[in-house]
mmCIF file of N, CA and C in Angstrom:
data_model
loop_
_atom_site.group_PDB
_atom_site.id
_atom_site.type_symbol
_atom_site.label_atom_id
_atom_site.label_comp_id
_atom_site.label_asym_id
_atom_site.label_seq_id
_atom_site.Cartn_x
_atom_site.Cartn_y
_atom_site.Cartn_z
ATOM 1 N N UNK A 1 -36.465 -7.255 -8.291
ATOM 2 C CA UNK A 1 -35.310 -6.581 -7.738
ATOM 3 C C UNK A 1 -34.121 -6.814 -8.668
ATOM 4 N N UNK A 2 -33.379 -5.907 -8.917
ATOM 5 C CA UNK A 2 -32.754 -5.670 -9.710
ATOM 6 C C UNK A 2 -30.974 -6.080 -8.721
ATOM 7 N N UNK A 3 -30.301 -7.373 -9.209
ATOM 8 C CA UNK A 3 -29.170 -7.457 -8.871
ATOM 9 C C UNK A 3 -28.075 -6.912 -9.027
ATOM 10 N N UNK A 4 -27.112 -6.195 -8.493
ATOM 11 C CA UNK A 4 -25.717 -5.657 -8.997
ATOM 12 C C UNK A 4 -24.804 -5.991 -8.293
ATOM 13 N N UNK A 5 -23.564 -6.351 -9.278
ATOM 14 C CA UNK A 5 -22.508 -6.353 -8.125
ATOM 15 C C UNK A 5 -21.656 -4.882 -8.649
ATOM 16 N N UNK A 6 -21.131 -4.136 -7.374
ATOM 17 C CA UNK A 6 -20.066 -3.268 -7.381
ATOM 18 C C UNK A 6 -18.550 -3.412 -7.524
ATOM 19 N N UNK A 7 -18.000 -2.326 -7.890
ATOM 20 C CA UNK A 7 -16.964 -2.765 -7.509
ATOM 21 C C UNK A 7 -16.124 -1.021 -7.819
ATOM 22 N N UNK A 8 -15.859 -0.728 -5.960
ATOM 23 C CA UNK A 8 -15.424 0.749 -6.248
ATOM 24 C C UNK A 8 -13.858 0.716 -6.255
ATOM 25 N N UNK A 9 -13.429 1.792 -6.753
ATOM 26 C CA UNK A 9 -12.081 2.037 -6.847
ATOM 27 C C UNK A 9 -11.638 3.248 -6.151
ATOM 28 N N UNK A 10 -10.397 3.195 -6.347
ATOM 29 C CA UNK A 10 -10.091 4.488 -6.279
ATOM 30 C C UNK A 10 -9.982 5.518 -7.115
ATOM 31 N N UNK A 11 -9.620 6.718 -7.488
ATOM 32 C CA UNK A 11 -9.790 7.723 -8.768
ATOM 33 C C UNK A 11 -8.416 7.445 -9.082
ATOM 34 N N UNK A 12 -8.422 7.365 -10.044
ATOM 35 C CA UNK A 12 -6.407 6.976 -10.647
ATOM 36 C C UNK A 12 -6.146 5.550 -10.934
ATOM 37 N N UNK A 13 -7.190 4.705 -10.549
ATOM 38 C CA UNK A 13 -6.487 3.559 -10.536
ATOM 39 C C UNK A 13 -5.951 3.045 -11.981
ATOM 40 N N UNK A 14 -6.813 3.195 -12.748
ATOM 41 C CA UNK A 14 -6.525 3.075 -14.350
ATOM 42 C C UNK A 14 -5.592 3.795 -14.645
ATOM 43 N N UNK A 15 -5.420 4.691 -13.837
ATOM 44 C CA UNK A 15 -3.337 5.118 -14.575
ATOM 45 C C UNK A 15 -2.381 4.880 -14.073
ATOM 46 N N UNK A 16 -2.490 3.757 -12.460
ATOM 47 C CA UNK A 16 -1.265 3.554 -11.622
ATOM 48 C C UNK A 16 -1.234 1.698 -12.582
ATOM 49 N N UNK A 17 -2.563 1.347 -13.088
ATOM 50 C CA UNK A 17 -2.070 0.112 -13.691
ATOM 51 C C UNK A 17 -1.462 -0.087 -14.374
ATOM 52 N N UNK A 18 -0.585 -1.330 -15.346
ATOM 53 C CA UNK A 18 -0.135 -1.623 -16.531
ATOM 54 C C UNK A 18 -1.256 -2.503 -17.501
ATOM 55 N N UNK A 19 -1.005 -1.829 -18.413
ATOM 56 C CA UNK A 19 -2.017 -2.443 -19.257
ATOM 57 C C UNK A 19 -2.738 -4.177 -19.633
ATOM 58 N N UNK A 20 -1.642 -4.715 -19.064
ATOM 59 C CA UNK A 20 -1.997 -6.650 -18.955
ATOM 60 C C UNK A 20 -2.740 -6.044 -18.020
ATOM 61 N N UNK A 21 -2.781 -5.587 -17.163
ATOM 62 C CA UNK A 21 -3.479 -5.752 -15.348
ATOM 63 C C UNK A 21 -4.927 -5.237 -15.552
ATOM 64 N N UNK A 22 -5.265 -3.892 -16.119
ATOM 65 C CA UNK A 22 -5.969 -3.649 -16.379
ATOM 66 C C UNK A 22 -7.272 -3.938 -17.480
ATOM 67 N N UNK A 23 -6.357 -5.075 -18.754
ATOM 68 C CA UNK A 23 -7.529 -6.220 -19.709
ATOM 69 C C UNK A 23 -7.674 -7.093 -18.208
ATOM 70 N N UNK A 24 -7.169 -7.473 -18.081
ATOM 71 C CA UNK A 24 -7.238 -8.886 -16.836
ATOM 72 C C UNK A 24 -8.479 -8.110 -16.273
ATOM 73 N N UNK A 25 -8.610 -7.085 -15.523
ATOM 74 C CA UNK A 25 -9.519 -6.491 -14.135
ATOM 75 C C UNK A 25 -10.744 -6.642 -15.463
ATOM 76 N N UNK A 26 -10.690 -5.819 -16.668
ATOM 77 C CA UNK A 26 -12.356 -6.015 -17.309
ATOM 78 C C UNK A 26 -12.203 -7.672 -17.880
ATOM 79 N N UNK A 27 -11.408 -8.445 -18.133
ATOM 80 C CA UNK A 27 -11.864 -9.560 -18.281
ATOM 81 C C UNK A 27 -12.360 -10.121 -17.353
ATOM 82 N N UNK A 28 -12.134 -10.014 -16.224
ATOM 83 C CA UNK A 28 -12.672 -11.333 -15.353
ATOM 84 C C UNK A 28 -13.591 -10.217 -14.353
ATOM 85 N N UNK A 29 -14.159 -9.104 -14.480
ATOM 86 C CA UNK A 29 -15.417 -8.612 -13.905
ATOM 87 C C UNK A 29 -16.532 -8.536 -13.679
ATOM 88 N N UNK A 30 -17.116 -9.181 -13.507
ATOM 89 C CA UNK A 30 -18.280 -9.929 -12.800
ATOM 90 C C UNK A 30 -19.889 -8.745 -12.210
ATOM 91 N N UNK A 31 -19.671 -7.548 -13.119
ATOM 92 C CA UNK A 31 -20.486 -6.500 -12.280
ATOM 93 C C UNK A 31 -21.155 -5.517 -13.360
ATOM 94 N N UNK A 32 -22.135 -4.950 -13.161
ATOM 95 C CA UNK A 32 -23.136 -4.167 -13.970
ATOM 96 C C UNK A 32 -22.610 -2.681 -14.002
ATOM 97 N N UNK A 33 -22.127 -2.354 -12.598
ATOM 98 C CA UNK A 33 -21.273 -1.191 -12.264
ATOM 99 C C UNK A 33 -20.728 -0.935 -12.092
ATOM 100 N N UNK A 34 -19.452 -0.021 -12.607
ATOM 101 C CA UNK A 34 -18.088 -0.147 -11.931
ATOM 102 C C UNK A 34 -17.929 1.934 -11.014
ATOM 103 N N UNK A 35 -18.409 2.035 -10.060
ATOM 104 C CA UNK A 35 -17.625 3.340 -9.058
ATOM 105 C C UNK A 35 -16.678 2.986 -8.649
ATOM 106 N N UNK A 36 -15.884 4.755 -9.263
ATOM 107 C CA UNK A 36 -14.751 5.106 -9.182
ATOM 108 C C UNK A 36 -15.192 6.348 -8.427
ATOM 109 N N UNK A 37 -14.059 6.295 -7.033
ATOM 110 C CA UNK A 37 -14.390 7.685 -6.299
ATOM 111 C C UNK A 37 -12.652 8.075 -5.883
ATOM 112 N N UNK A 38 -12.547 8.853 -4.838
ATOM 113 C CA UNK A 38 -10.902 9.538 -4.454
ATOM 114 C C UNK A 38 -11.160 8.797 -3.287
ATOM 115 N N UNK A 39 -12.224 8.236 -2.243
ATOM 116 C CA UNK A 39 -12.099 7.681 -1.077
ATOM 117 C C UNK A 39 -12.932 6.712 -0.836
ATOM 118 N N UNK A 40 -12.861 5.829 -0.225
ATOM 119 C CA UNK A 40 -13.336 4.737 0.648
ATOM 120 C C UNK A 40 -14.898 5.212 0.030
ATOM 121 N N UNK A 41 -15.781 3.912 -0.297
ATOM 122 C CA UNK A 41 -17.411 4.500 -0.562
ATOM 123 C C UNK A 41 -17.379 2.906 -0.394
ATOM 124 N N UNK A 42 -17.095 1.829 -0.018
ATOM 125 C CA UNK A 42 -17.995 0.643 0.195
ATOM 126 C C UNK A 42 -18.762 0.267 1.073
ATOM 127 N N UNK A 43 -18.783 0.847 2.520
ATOM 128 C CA UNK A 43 -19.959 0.835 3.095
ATOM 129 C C UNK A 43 -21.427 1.561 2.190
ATOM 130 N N UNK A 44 -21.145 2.630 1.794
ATOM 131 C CA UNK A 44 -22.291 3.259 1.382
ATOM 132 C C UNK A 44 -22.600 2.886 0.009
ATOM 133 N N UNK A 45 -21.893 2.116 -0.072
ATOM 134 C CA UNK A 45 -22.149 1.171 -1.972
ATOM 135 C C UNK A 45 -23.054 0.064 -1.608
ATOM 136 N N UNK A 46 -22.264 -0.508 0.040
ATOM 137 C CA UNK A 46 -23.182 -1.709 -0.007
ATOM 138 C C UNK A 46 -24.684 -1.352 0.711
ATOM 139 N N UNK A 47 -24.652 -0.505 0.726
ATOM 140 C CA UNK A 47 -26.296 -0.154 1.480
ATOM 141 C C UNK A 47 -27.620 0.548 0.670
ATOM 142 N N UNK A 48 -27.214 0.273 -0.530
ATOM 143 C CA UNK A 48 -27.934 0.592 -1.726
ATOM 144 C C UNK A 48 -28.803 -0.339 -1.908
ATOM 145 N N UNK A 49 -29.852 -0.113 -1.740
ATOM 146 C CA UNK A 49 -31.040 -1.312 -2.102
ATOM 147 C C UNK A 49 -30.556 -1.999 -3.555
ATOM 148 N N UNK A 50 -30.633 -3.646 -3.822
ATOM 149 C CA UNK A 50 -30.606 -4.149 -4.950
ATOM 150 C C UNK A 50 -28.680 -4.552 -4.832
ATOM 151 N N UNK A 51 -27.683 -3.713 -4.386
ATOM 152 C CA UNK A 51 -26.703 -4.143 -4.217
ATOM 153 C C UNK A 51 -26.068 -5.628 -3.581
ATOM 154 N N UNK A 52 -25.591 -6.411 -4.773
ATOM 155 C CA UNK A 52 -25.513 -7.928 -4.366
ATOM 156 C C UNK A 52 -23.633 -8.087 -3.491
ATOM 157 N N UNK A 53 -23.749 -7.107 -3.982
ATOM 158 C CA UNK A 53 -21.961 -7.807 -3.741
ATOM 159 C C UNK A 53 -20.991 -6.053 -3.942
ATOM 160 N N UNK A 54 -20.107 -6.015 -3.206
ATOM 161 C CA UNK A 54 -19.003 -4.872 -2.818
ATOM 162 C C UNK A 54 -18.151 -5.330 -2.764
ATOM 163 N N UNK A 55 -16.795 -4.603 -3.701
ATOM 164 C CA UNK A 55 -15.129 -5.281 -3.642
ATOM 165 C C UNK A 55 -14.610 -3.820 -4.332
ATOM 166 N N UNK A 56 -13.499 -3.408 -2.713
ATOM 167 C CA UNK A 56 -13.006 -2.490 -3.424
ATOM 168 C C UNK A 56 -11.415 -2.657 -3.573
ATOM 169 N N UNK A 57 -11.056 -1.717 -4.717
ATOM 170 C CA UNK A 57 -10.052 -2.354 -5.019
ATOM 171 C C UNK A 57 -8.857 -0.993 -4.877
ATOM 172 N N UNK A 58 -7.550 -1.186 -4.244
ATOM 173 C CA UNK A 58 -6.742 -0.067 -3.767
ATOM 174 C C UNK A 58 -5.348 -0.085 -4.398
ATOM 175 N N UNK A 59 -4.886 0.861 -5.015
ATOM 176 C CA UNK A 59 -4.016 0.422 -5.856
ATOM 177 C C UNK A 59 -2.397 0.537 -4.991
ATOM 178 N N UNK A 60 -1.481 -0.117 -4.837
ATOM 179 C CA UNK A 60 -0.457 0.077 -4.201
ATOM 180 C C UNK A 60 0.671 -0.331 -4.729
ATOM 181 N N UNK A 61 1.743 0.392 -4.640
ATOM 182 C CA UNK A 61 2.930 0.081 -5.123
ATOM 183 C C UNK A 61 4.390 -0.406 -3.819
ATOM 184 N N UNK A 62 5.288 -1.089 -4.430
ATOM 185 C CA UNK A 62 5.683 -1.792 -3.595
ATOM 186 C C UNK A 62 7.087 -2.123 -3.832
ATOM 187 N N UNK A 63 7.862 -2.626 -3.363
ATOM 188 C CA UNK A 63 9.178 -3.035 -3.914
ATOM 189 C C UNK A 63 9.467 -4.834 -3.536
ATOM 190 N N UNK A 64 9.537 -5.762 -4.670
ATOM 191 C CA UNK A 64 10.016 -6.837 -4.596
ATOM 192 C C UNK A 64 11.404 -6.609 -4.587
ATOM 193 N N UNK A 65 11.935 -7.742 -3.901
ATOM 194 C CA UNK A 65 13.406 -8.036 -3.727
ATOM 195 C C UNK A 65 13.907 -9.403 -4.582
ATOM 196 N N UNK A 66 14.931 -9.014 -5.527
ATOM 197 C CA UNK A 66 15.514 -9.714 -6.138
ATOM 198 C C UNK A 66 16.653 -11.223 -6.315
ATOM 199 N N UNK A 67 16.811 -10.277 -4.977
ATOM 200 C CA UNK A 67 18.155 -11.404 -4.655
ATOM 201 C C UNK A 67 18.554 -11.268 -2.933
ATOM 202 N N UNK A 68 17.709 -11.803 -2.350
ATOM 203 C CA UNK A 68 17.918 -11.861 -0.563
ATOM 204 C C UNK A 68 19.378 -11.607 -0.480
ATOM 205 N N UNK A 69 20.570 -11.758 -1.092
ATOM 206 C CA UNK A 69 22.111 -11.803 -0.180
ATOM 207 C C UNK A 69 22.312 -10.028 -1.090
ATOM 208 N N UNK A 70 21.747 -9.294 -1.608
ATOM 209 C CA UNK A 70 22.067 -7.913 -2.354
ATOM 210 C C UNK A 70 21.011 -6.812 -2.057
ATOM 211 N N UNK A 71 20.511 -6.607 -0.575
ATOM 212 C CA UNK A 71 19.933 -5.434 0.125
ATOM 213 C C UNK A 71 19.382 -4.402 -1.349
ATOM 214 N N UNK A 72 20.222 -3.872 -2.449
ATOM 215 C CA UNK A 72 20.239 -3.542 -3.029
ATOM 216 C C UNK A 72 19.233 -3.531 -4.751
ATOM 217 N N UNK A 73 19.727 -5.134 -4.990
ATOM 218 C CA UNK A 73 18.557 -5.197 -5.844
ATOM 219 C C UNK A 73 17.096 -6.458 -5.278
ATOM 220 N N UNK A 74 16.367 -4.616 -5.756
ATOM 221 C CA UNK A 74 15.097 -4.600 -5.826
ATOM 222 C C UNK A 74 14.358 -4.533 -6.930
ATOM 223 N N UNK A 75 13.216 -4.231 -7.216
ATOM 224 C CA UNK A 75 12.084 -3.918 -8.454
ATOM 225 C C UNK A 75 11.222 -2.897 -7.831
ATOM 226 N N UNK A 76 10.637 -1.938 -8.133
ATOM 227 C CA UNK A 76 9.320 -1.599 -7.487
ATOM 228 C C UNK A 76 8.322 -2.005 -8.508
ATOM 229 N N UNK A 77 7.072 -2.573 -8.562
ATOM 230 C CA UNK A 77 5.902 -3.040 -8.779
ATOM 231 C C UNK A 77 4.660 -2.383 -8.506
ATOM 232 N N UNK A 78 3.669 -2.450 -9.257
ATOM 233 C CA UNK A 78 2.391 -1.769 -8.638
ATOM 234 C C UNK A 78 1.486 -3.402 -8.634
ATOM 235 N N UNK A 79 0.170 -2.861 -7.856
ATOM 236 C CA UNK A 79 -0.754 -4.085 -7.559
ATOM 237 C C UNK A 79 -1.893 -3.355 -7.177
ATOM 238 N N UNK A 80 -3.067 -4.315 -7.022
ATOM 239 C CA UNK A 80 -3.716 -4.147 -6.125
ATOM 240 C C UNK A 80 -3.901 -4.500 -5.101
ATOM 241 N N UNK A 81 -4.494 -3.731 -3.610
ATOM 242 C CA UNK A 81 -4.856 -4.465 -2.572
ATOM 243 C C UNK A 81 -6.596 -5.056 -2.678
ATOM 244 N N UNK A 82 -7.044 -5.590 -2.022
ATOM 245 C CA UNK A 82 -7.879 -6.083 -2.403
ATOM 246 C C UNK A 82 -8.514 -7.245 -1.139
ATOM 247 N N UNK A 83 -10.026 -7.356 -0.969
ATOM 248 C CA UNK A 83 -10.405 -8.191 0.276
ATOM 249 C C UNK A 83 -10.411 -9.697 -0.766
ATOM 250 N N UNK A 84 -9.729 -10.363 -0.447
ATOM 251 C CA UNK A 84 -9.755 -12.023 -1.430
ATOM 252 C C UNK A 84 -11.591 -12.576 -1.359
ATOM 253 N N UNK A 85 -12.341 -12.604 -0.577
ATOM 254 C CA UNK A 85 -13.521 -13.121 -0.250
ATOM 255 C C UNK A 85 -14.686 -12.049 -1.369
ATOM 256 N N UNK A 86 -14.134 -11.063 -0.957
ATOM 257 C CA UNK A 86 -15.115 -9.435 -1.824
ATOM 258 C C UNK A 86 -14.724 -9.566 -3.268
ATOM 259 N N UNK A 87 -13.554 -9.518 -3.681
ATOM 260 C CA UNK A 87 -12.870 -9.842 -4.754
ATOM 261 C C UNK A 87 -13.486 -11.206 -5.904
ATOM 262 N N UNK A 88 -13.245 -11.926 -5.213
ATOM 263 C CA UNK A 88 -14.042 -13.313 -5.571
ATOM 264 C C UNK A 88 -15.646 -13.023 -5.869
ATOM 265 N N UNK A 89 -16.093 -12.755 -5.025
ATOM 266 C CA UNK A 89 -17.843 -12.463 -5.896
ATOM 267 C C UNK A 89 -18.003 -11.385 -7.127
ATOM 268 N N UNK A 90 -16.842 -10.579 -7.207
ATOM 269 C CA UNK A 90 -17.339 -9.520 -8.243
ATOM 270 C C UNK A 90 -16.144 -10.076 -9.661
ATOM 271 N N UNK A 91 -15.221 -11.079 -9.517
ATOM 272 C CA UNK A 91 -14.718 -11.158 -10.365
ATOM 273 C C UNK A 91 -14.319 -12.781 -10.799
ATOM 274 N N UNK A 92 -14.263 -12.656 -11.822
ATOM 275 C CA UNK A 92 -14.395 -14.587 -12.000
ATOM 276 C C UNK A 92 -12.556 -15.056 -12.089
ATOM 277 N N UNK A 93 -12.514 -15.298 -10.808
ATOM 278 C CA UNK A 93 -11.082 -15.540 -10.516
ATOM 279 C C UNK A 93 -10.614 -17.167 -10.881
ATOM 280 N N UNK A 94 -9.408 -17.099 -11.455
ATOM 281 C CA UNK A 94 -9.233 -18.810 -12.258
ATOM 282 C C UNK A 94 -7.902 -19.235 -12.029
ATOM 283 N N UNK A 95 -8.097 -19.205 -10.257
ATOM 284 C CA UNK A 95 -7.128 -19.490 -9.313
ATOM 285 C C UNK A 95 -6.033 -20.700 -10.147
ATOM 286 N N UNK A 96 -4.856 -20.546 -10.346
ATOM 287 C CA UNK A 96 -4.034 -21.926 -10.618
ATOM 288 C C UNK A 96 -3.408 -22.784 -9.592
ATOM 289 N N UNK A 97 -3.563 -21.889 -8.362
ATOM 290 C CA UNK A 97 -2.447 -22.826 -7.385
ATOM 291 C C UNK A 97 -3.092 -22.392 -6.109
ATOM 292 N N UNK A 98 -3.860 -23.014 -5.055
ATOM 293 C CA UNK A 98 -4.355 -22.273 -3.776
ATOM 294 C C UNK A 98 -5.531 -21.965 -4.149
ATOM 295 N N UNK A 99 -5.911 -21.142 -3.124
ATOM 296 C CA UNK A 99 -7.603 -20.474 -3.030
ATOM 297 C C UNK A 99 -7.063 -19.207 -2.156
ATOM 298 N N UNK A 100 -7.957 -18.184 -3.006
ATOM 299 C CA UNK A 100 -8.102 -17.099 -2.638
ATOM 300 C C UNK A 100 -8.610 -16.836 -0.866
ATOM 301 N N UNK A 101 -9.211 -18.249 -0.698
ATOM 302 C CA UNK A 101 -9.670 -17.917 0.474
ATOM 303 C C UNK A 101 -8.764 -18.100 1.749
ATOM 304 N N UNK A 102 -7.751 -18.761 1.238
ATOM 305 C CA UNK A 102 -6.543 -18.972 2.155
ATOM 306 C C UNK A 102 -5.990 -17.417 2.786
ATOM 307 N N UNK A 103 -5.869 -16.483 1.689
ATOM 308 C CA UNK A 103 -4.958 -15.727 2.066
ATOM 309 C C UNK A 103 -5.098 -14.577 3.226
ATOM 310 N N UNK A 104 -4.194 -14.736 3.533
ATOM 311 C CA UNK A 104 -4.315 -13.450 5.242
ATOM 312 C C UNK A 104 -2.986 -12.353 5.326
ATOM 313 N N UNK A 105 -3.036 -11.792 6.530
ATOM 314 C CA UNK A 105 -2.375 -10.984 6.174
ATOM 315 C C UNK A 105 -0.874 -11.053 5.845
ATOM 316 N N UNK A 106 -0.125 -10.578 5.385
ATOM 317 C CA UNK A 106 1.593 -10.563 5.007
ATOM 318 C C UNK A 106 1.558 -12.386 3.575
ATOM 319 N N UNK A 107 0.628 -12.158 2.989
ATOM 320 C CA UNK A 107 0.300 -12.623 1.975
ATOM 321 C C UNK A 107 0.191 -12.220 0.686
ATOM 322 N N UNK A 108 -0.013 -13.145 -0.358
ATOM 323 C CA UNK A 108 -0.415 -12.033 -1.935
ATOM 324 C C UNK A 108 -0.860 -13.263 -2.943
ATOM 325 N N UNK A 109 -1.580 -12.762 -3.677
ATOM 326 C CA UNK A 109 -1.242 -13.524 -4.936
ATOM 327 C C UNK A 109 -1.091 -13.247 -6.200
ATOM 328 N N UNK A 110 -0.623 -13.658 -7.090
ATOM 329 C CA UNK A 110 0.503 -12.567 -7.731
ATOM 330 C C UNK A 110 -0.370 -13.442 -9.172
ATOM 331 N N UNK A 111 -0.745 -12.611 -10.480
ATOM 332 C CA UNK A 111 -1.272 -13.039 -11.600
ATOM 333 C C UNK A 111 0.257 -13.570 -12.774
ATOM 334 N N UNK A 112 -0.167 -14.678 -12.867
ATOM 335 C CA UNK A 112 1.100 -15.058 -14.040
ATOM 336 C C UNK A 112 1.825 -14.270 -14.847
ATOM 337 N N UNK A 113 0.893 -13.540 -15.615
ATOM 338 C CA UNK A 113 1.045 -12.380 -16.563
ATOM 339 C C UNK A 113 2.013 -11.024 -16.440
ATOM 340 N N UNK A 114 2.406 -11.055 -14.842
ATOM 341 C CA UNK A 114 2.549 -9.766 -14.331
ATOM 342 C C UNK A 114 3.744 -9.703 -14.521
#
């Protein structure tokens, strides 16, 4: 039996990234296959005979805040969303501070580089 791990995306995601973000995602990828679709396919990714592992990854943009007392300045940022547990099997994550497995919702963890 032939092992794979997945790992689907969305269609675009490689052009909503910045280029650090995107060496980072093929450096630390962990998978034989990478699907890219326009919608949701990880149930039907993971029900593929031989399929070891599913992590999909959603690209979202966002606005950090700069300075709590200035409503005003902000940043907007892009990221991914991402399941921390799904994430972790398809990619070789080299956590510096915490565990991925901590995180829940109204959480993040943010790559040095970014």
């Amino acid at each position: 039996m032939v092992r794979a791990a997945f790992v689907g995306g969305v269609a675009g995601i490689v052009a909503t990234l910045g280029a650090a973000t995107r060496a980072e995602s093929k450096r630390t990828l962990r998978a034989e296959l990478v699907v890219t679709a326009d919608h949701p396919i990880s149930p039907r990714v993971a029900g593929v005979d031989g399929v070891d592992a599913v992590s999909e990854e959603v690209p979202v943009t966002f606005d950090a805040s700069l300075d709590s007392s200035d409503p005003s300045a902000f940043d907007i940022a892009d990221g991914l969303a991402v399941d921390p547990a799904a994430y972790s099997r398809t990619h070789a994550v080299d956590v510096t501070a915490g565990d991925l497995r901590d995180l829940r919702r109204a959480t993040v963890a943010v790559y040095p580089g970014y």
